[in-house]
PDB file of C-alpha atoms in Angstrom:
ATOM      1  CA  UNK A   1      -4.073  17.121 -20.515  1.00  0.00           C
ATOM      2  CA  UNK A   2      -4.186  13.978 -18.623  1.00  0.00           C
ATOM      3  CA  UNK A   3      -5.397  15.398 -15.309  1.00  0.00           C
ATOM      4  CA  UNK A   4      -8.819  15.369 -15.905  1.00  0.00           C
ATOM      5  CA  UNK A   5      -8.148  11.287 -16.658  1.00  0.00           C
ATOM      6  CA  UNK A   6      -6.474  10.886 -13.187  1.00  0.00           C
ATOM      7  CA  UNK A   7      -9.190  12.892 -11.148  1.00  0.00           C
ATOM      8  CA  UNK A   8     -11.833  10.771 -12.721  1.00  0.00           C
ATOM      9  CA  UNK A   9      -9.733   7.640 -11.952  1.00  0.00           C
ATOM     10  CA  UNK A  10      -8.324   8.846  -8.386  1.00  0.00           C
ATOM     11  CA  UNK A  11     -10.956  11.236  -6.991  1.00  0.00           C
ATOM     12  CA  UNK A  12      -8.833  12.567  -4.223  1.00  0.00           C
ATOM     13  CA  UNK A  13      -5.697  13.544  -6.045  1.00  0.00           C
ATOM     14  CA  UNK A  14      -4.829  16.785  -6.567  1.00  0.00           C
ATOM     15  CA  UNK A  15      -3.615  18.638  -9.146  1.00  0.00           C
ATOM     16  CA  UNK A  16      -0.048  19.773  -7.526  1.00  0.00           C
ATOM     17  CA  UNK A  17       0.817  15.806  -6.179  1.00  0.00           C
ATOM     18  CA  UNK A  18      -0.305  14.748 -10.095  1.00  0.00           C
ATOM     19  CA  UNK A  19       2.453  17.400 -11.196  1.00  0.00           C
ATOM     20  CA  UNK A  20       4.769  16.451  -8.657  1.00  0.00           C
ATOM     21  CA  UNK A  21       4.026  12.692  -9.341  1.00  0.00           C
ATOM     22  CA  UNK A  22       4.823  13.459 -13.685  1.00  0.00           C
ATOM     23  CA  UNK A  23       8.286  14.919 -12.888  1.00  0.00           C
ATOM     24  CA  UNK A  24       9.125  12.570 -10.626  1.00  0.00           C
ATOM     25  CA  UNK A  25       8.463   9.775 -13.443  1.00  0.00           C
ATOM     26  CA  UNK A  26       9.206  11.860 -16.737  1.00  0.00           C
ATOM     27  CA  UNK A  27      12.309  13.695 -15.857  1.00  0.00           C
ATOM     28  CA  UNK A  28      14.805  11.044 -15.400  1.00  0.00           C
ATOM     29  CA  UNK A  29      17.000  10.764 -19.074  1.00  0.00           C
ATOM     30  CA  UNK A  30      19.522   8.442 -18.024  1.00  0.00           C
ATOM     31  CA  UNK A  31      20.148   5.391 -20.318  1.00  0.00           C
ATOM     32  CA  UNK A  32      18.985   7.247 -23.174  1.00  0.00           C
ATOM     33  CA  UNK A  33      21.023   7.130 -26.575  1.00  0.00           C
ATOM     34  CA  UNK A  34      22.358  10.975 -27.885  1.00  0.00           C
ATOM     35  CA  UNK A  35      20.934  11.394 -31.359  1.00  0.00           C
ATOM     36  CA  UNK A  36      18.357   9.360 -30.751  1.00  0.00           C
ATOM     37  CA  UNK A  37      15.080  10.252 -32.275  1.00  0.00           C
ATOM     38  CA  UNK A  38      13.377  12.231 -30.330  1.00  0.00           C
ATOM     39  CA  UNK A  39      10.467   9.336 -30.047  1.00  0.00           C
ATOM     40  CA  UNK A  40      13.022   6.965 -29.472  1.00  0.00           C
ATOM     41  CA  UNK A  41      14.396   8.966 -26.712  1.00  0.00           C
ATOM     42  CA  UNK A  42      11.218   8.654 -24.772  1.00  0.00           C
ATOM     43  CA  UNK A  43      11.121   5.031 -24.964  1.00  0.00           C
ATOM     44  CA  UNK A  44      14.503   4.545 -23.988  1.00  0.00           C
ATOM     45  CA  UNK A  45      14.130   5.986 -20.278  1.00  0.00           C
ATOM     46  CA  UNK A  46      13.701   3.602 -17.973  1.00  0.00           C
ATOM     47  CA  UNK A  47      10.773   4.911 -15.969  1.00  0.00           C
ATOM     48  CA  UNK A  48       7.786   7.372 -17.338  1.00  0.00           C
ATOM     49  CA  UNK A  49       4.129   7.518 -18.118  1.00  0.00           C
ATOM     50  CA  UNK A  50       2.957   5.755 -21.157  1.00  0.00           C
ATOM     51  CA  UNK A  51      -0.108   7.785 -22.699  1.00  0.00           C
ATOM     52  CA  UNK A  52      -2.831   6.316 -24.479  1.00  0.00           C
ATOM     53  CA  UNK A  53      -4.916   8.709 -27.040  1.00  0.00           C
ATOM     54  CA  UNK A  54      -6.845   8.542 -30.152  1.00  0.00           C
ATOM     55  CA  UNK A  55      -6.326   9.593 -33.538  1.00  0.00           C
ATOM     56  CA  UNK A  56      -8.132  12.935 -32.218  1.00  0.00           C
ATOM     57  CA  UNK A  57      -6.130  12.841 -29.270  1.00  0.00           C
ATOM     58  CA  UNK A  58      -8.718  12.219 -26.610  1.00  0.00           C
ATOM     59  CA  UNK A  59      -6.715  10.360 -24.004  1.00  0.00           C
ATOM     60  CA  UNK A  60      -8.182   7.014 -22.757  1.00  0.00           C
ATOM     61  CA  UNK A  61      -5.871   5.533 -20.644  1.00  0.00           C
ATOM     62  CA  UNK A  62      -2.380   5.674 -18.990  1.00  0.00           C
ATOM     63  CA  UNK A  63       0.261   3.986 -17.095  1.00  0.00           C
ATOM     64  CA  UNK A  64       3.327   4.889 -15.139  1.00  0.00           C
ATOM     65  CA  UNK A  65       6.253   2.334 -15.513  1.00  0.00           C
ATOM     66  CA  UNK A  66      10.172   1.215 -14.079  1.00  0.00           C
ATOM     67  CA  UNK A  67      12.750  -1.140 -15.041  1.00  0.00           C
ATOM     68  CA  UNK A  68      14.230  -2.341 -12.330  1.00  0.00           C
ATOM     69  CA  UNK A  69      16.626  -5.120 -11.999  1.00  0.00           C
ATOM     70  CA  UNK A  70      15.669  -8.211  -9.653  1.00  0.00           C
ATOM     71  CA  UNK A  71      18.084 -10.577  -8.396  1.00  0.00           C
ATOM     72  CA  UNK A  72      16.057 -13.757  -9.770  1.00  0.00           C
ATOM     73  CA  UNK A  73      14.907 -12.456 -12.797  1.00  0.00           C
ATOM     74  CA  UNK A  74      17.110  -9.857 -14.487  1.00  0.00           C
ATOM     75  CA  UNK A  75      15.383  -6.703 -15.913  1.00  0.00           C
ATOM     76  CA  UNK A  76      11.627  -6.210 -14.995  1.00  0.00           C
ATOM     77  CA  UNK A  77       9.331  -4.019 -16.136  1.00  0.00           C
ATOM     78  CA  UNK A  78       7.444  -2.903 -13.687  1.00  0.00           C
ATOM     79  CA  UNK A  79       3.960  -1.147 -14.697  1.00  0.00           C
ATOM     80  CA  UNK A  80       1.587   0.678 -11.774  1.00  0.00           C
ATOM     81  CA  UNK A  81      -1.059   3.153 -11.569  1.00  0.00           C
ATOM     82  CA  UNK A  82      -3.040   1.760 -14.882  1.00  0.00           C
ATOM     83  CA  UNK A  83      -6.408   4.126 -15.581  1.00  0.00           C
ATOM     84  CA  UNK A  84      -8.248   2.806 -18.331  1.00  0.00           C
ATOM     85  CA  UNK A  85     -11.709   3.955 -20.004  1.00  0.00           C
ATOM     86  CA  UNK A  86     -13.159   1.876 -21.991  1.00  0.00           C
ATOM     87  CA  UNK A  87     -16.044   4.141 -24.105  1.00  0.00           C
ATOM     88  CA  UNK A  88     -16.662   0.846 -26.010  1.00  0.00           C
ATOM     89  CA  UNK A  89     -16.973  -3.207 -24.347  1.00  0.00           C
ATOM     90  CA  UNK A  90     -13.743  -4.316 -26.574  1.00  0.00           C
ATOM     91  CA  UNK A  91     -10.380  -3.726 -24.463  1.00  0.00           C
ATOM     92  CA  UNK A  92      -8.740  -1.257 -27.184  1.00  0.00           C
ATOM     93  CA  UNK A  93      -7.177   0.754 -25.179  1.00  0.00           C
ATOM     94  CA  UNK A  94      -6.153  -2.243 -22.876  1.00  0.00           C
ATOM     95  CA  UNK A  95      -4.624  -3.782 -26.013  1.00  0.00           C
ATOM     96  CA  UNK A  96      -2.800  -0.688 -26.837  1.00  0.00           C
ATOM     97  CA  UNK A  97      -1.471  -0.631 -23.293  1.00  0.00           C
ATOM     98  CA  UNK A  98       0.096  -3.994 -23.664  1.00  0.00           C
ATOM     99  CA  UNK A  99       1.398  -3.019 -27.673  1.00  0.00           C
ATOM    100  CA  UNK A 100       3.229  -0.242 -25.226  1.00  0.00           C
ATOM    101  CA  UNK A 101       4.481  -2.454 -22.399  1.00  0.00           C
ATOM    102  CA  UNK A 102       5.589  -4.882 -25.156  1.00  0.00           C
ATOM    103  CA  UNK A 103       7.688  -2.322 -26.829  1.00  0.00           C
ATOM    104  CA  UNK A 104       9.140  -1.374 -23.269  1.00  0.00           C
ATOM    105  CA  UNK A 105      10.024  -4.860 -22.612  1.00  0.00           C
ATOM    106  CA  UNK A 106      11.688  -5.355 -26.105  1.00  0.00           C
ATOM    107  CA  UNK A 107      13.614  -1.920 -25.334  1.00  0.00           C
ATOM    108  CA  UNK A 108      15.076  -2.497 -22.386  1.00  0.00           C
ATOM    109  CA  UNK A 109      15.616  -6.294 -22.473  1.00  0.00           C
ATOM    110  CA  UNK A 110      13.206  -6.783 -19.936  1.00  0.00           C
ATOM    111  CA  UNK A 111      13.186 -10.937 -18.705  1.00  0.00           C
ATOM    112  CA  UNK A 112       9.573 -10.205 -17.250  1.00  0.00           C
ATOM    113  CA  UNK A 113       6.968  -7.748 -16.694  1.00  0.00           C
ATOM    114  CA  UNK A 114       5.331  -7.095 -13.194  1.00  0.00           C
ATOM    115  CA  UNK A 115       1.684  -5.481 -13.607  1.00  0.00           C
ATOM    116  CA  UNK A 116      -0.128  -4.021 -10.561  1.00  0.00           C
ATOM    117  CA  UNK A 117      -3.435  -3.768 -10.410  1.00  0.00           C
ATOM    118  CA  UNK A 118      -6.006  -3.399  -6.894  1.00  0.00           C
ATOM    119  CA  UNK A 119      -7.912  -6.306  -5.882  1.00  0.00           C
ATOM    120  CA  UNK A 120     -11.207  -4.548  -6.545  1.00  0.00           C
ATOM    121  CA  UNK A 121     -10.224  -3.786 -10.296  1.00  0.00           C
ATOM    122  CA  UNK A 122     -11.831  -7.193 -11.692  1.00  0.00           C
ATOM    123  CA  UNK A 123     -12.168  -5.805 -15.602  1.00  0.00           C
ATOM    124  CA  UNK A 124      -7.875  -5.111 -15.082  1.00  0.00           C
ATOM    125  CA  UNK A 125      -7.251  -8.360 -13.495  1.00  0.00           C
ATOM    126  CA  UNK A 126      -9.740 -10.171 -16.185  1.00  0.00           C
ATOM    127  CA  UNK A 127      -7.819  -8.966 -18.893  1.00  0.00           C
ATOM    128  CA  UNK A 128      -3.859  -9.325 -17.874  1.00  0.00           C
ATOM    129  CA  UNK A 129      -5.099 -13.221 -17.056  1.00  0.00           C
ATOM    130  CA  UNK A 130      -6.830 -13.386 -20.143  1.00  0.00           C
ATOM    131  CA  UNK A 131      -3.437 -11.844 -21.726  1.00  0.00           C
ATOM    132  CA  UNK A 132      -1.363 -15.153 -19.701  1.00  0.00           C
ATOM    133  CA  UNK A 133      -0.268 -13.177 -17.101  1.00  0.00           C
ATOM    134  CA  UNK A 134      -0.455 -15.034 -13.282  1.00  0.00           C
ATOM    135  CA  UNK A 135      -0.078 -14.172  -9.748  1.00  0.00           C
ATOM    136  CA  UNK A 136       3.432 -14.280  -9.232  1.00  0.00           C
ATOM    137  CA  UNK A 137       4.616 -11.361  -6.226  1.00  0.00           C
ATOM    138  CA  UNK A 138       2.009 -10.187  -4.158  1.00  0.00           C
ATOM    139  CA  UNK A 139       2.785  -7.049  -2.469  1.00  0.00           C
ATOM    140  CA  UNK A 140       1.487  -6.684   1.191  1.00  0.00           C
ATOM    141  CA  UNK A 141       0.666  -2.681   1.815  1.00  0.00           C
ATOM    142  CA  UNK A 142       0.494  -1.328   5.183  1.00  0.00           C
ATOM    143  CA  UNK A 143       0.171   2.460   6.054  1.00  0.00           C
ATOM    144  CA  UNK A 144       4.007   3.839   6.967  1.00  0.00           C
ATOM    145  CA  UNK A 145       3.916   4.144  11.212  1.00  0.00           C
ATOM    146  CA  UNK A 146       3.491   7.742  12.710  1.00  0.00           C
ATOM    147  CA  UNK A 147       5.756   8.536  15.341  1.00  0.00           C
TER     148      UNK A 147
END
């Protein structure tokens, strides 16, 4: 259900490496509580792809997310790969996103929260600095070498 989301988002992605990409992210249950509620389950895993949807389930946005430990800061959440549409100008579903990645944080203990977004994404990066989030690691990206 969220494909047609991602191909709108990330024109050149197909439909196999989107499925491959959701198991790699949703399939991991460690750190997860037995008898847990099955919502609470969900929550509990410490990577996975956050959903955003209406009350007629129409799906407006998504994120994937880890928690990964760094030496400095403890716990981090880690949050990539945001696709938002917005079909009105207020930032619902961008506020719902960060409702979610506030819940995460609480969840897991989480000291900090890490948010990538691209440089050309000005609405995303307008809105997590509106939210008081700064620059704090930039990531430098270079294609892996071909030998």
């Amino acid at each position: 259900m969220t494909f047609p989301l991602v191909q709108m988002m990330q024109t050149g992605l197909t439909f196999e490496r989107w499925r491959e990409f959701v198991a790699e992210f949703c399939t991991d249950r460690a750190n997860s509580m037995i008898g847990a509620g099955c919502d609470d389950i969900l929550w509990q895993r410490p990577r996975g792809i956050i959903v955003i949807a209406n009350e007629r389930g129409y799906i407006h946005g998504l994120f994937s997310y880890q928690v990964r430990d760094d030496m400095s800061e403890g716990l981090v959440l880690h949050v990539d790969n945001i696709m938002a549409v917005e079909i009105v100008s207020r930032p619902y579903v961008l506020d719902a996103m960060r409702d979610a990645m506030n819940r995460l944080v609480l969840d897991h203990h989480c000291a900090a929260v890490h948010v990538s977004v691209g440089e050309m994404e000005e609405r995303l990066r307008d809105y997590f600095s509106g939210a008081g989030f700064v620059p704090r690691k930039i990531r430098y990206c270079a294609p892996a070498a071909q030998h």
